[in-house]
Amino acid sequence: MSVASESGIETANDTASYAPTDLTVPTRGRDRAAYDQELVHAILDEAYVCHLGFVRDGAPVVLPTLYGRVGERLYVHGSTGSRPLRMAGDAPQEDPGLAVCLTVTHVDGLVLARSAFHHSINYRSVVIHGTAHQVTDPEEKRAALDALVDHVVPGRSADSRPANAKELAATAVLSLDLAAVSAKVRTGGPNDDPEDLGLPHWAGVVPLSKGHGPLIPSSDLTPGIDAPDYLIEL
Amino acid sequence: MSVASESGIETANDTASYAPTDLTVPTRGRDRAAYDQELVHAILDEAYVCHLGFVRDGAPVVLPTLYGRVGERLYVHGSTGSRPLRMAGDAPQEDPGLAVCLTVTHVDGLVLARSAFHHSINYRSVVIHGTAHQVTDPEEKRAALDALVDHVVPGRSADSRPANAKELAATAVLSLDLAAVSAKVRTGGPNDDPEDLGLPHWAGVVPLSKGHGPLIPSSDLTPGIDAPDYLIEL
């Protein structure tokens, strides 16, 4: 039994999940769809960029952009002159919002089957449908910008100069609530048809890895400033 | 001086580039926009998934999907029952096509500035606007499916069982021409304001790296089948 709250989160057996909606039940691959809140948060928190989709003059536009998460709300930001941010409007009382789809994907492995047809990738993705709104409350805007910086490097917002009034005025922030949310996950090896198992082709998974190289200090870094612990622990 | 051809490719000084259009000149960050054909191909060929945007019931949808490239044409595929593929229609004489935006992004580094405002990422992205069409020609469909497999692992389509008639019938392929195309690239260190250079915060770049771990053979792999050279050279 599950109990739906106003947030769209359902709780059952101590695990929370997003309530499936018409928008978040896929037409294909339903067995890979997941609505678990912890899984969704983990996928969102691990990526650096999302792909933000919106409609302009009836046609789709998909742009990569940074984002941050505070609880059940995501934030994206940009110049006040950028397209999606202008389109969302900025007068709260008249703000129609901007219909968006925000997608985050990790590619974890290449899946090689004996048959071309069953080639695949192992991946984890989250797709969020909703209406993005301009953040006009100064407190929320500051917290959102901190979240955007800390999303790139946890702990960094406290170790950099905060935005001043001019920078805040030049930056627009959009919020998107985590309500119509779904994850999709594929793991494991290839799913060859039984009659193909004897074919003389190698089959298996090439696991992909991510990491980072040595830090590159800015050429004008003040001598004596060492890399902070939160970077060494990355 | 540049000469525009029918393909939308312009040639000047022996380098080819895509002709900028209203759709591909960004409102912001024009200095980061690029139209060079070789750069676009390199960005497309290095990634595993794209993010495909389309409009359904007036709202944007963004889904991660595999793709392949043959010259100046991209292909995506899916089950004949999947949403974007059904929406594109399948009767060539009546095919209205599907308005799409296909975006590919690499995140190359985290850019840490003294000021929160100037934090950024180094990235390379390609955004393609256009109308996707169902591929109905059997020869083109086979070549497209080979390109999709070879995009994941170059050389692999020749070393796997080709699709049979049933699999071909179950698979829909969409094509998208590279015409309204732009790339965006950011490289280098942070761009702090001069008055911030003396602040006591570390500044520089965390370069991100990609690789792969040891191959994981399928648990039912026929003994004696070694990993092929094209995997060892990955």
mmCIF file of C-alpha atoms in Angstrom, chain A residues 33-151:
data_model
loop_
_atom_site.group_PDB
_atom_site.id
_atom_site.type_symbol
_atom_site.label_atom_id
_atom_site.label_comp_id
_atom_site.label_asym_id
_atom_site.label_seq_id
_atom_site.Cartn_x
_atom_site.Cartn_y
_atom_site.Cartn_z
ATOM 1 C CA ALA A 33 11.470 2.199 -15.557
ATOM 2 C CA ALA A 34 11.926 3.091 -11.882
ATOM 3 C CA TYR A 35 10.446 5.717 -9.605
ATOM 4 C CA ASP A 36 12.549 5.256 -6.472
ATOM 5 C CA GLN A 37 13.435 8.607 -4.916
ATOM 6 C CA GLU A 38 16.908 7.605 -3.709
ATOM 7 C CA LEU A 39 17.824 6.228 -7.123
ATOM 8 C CA VAL A 40 16.594 9.402 -8.836
ATOM 9 C CA HIS A 41 18.560 11.626 -6.455
ATOM 10 C CA ALA A 42 21.722 9.544 -6.926
ATOM 11 C CA ILE A 43 21.522 9.745 -10.721
ATOM 12 C CA LEU A 44 20.886 13.497 -10.589
ATOM 13 C CA ASP A 45 23.645 14.207 -8.078
ATOM 14 C CA GLU A 46 26.329 12.280 -9.966
ATOM 15 C CA ALA A 47 26.046 14.100 -13.313
ATOM 16 C CA TYR A 48 27.475 17.498 -14.193
ATOM 17 C CA VAL A 49 25.099 18.592 -16.939
ATOM 18 C CA CYS A 50 21.500 17.943 -17.857
ATOM 19 C CA HIS A 51 19.853 18.331 -21.244
ATOM 20 C CA LEU A 52 17.047 20.848 -20.995
ATOM 21 C CA GLY A 53 14.307 20.678 -23.621
ATOM 22 C CA PHE A 54 11.740 23.354 -24.355
ATOM 23 C CA VAL A 55 9.586 24.414 -27.289
ATOM 24 C CA ARG A 56 10.315 27.529 -29.313
ATOM 25 C CA ASP A 57 8.024 28.508 -32.197
ATOM 26 C CA GLY A 58 6.576 25.008 -32.099
ATOM 27 C CA ALA A 59 9.952 23.295 -32.519
ATOM 28 C CA PRO A 60 11.976 21.470 -29.882
ATOM 29 C CA VAL A 61 15.236 22.872 -28.504
ATOM 30 C CA VAL A 62 17.635 20.799 -26.377
ATOM 31 C CA LEU A 63 20.538 22.527 -24.636
ATOM 32 C CA PRO A 64 23.124 21.179 -22.206
ATOM 33 C CA THR A 65 23.268 23.122 -18.967
ATOM 34 C CA LEU A 66 24.476 22.932 -15.379
ATOM 35 C CA TYR A 67 21.954 22.357 -12.629
ATOM 36 C CA GLY A 68 21.686 22.045 -8.885
ATOM 37 C CA ARG A 69 19.309 20.215 -6.559
ATOM 38 C CA VAL A 70 17.813 21.345 -3.261
ATOM 39 C CA GLY A 71 15.552 18.628 -1.926
ATOM 40 C CA GLU A 72 12.761 18.031 -4.408
ATOM 41 C CA ARG A 73 13.575 21.028 -6.595
ATOM 42 C CA LEU A 74 16.095 21.462 -9.395
ATOM 43 C CA TYR A 75 17.576 24.764 -10.508
ATOM 44 C CA VAL A 76 19.141 25.839 -13.779
ATOM 45 C CA HIS A 77 20.590 29.258 -14.401
ATOM 46 C CA GLY A 78 21.767 31.469 -17.161
ATOM 47 C CA SER A 79 22.102 35.016 -18.315
ATOM 48 C CA THR A 80 18.899 37.010 -18.067
ATOM 49 C CA GLY A 81 19.250 37.347 -21.843
ATOM 50 C CA SER A 82 19.304 33.626 -22.617
ATOM 51 C CA ARG A 83 16.390 32.134 -24.485
ATOM 52 C CA PRO A 84 14.735 29.699 -22.055
ATOM 53 C CA LEU A 85 15.141 32.112 -19.179
ATOM 54 C CA ARG A 86 13.505 34.970 -21.063
ATOM 55 C CA MET A 87 10.727 32.660 -22.238
ATOM 56 C CA ALA A 88 9.819 31.679 -18.690
ATOM 57 C CA GLY A 89 8.809 35.264 -17.964
ATOM 58 C CA ASP A 90 9.871 37.211 -14.916
ATOM 59 C CA ALA A 91 6.767 38.791 -13.405
ATOM 60 C CA PRO A 92 5.705 36.267 -10.747
ATOM 61 C CA GLN A 93 2.047 37.275 -10.841
ATOM 62 C CA GLU A 94 1.912 36.800 -14.616
ATOM 63 C CA ASP A 95 4.530 34.048 -14.932
ATOM 64 C CA PRO A 96 3.100 31.322 -17.148
ATOM 65 C CA GLY A 97 6.241 29.274 -16.676
ATOM 66 C CA LEU A 98 8.015 27.318 -19.370
ATOM 67 C CA ALA A 99 7.121 23.713 -20.203
ATOM 68 C CA VAL A 100 10.370 21.766 -20.015
ATOM 69 C CA CYS A 101 11.763 18.261 -20.054
ATOM 70 C CA LEU A 102 15.026 17.883 -18.137
ATOM 71 C CA THR A 103 17.027 14.710 -18.764
ATOM 72 C CA VAL A 104 20.200 13.370 -17.144
ATOM 73 C CA THR A 105 22.030 10.303 -18.473
ATOM 74 C CA HIS A 106 25.026 8.222 -17.426
ATOM 75 C CA VAL A 107 26.501 5.726 -19.895
ATOM 76 C CA ASP A 108 27.957 2.908 -17.810
ATOM 77 C CA GLY A 109 28.912 0.260 -20.332
ATOM 78 C CA LEU A 110 28.813 -0.987 -23.913
ATOM 79 C CA VAL A 111 26.857 -4.222 -24.315
ATOM 80 C CA LEU A 112 28.089 -6.433 -27.154
ATOM 81 C CA ALA A 113 25.785 -9.260 -28.217
ATOM 82 C CA ARG A 114 26.335 -11.957 -30.854
ATOM 83 C CA SER A 115 23.550 -10.373 -32.902
ATOM 84 C CA ALA A 116 23.693 -6.773 -34.087
ATOM 85 C CA PHE A 117 20.070 -6.432 -32.983
ATOM 86 C CA HIS A 118 20.797 -7.050 -29.289
ATOM 87 C CA HIS A 119 23.658 -4.584 -28.965
ATOM 88 C CA SER A 120 22.882 -2.073 -26.250
ATOM 89 C CA ILE A 121 24.373 0.138 -23.599
ATOM 90 C CA ASN A 122 24.149 -0.008 -19.846
ATOM 91 C CA TYR A 123 22.895 3.325 -18.626
ATOM 92 C CA ARG A 124 21.057 5.214 -15.904
ATOM 93 C CA SER A 125 18.818 8.117 -16.839
ATOM 94 C CA VAL A 126 16.267 10.407 -15.228
ATOM 95 C CA VAL A 127 13.587 12.266 -17.174
ATOM 96 C CA ILE A 128 11.649 15.091 -15.509
ATOM 97 C CA HIS A 129 8.610 16.748 -17.082
ATOM 98 C CA GLY A 130 7.212 19.959 -15.685
ATOM 99 C CA THR A 131 6.878 23.695 -15.785
ATOM 100 C CA ALA A 132 9.932 25.759 -14.922
ATOM 101 C CA HIS A 133 9.451 29.075 -13.163
ATOM 102 C CA GLN A 134 11.683 32.084 -12.599
ATOM 103 C CA VAL A 135 13.027 32.273 -9.066
ATOM 104 C CA THR A 136 12.349 35.788 -7.827
ATOM 105 C CA ASP A 137 12.762 35.378 -4.067
ATOM 106 C CA PRO A 138 16.283 36.657 -3.254
ATOM 107 C CA GLU A 139 16.889 34.046 -0.544
ATOM 108 C CA GLU A 140 15.862 31.170 -2.772
ATOM 109 C CA LYS A 141 17.926 32.574 -5.629
ATOM 110 C CA ARG A 142 21.069 32.712 -3.494
ATOM 111 C CA ALA A 143 20.495 29.193 -2.202
ATOM 112 C CA ALA A 144 19.930 27.985 -5.777
ATOM 113 C CA LEU A 145 23.195 29.523 -6.982
ATOM 114 C CA ASP A 146 25.045 27.926 -4.050
ATOM 115 C CA ALA A 147 23.483 24.590 -5.030
ATOM 116 C CA LEU A 148 24.621 25.041 -8.631
ATOM 117 C CA VAL A 149 28.233 25.628 -7.540
ATOM 118 C CA ASP A 150 28.154 22.823 -4.969
ATOM 119 C CA HIS A 151 26.714 20.465 -7.574
#
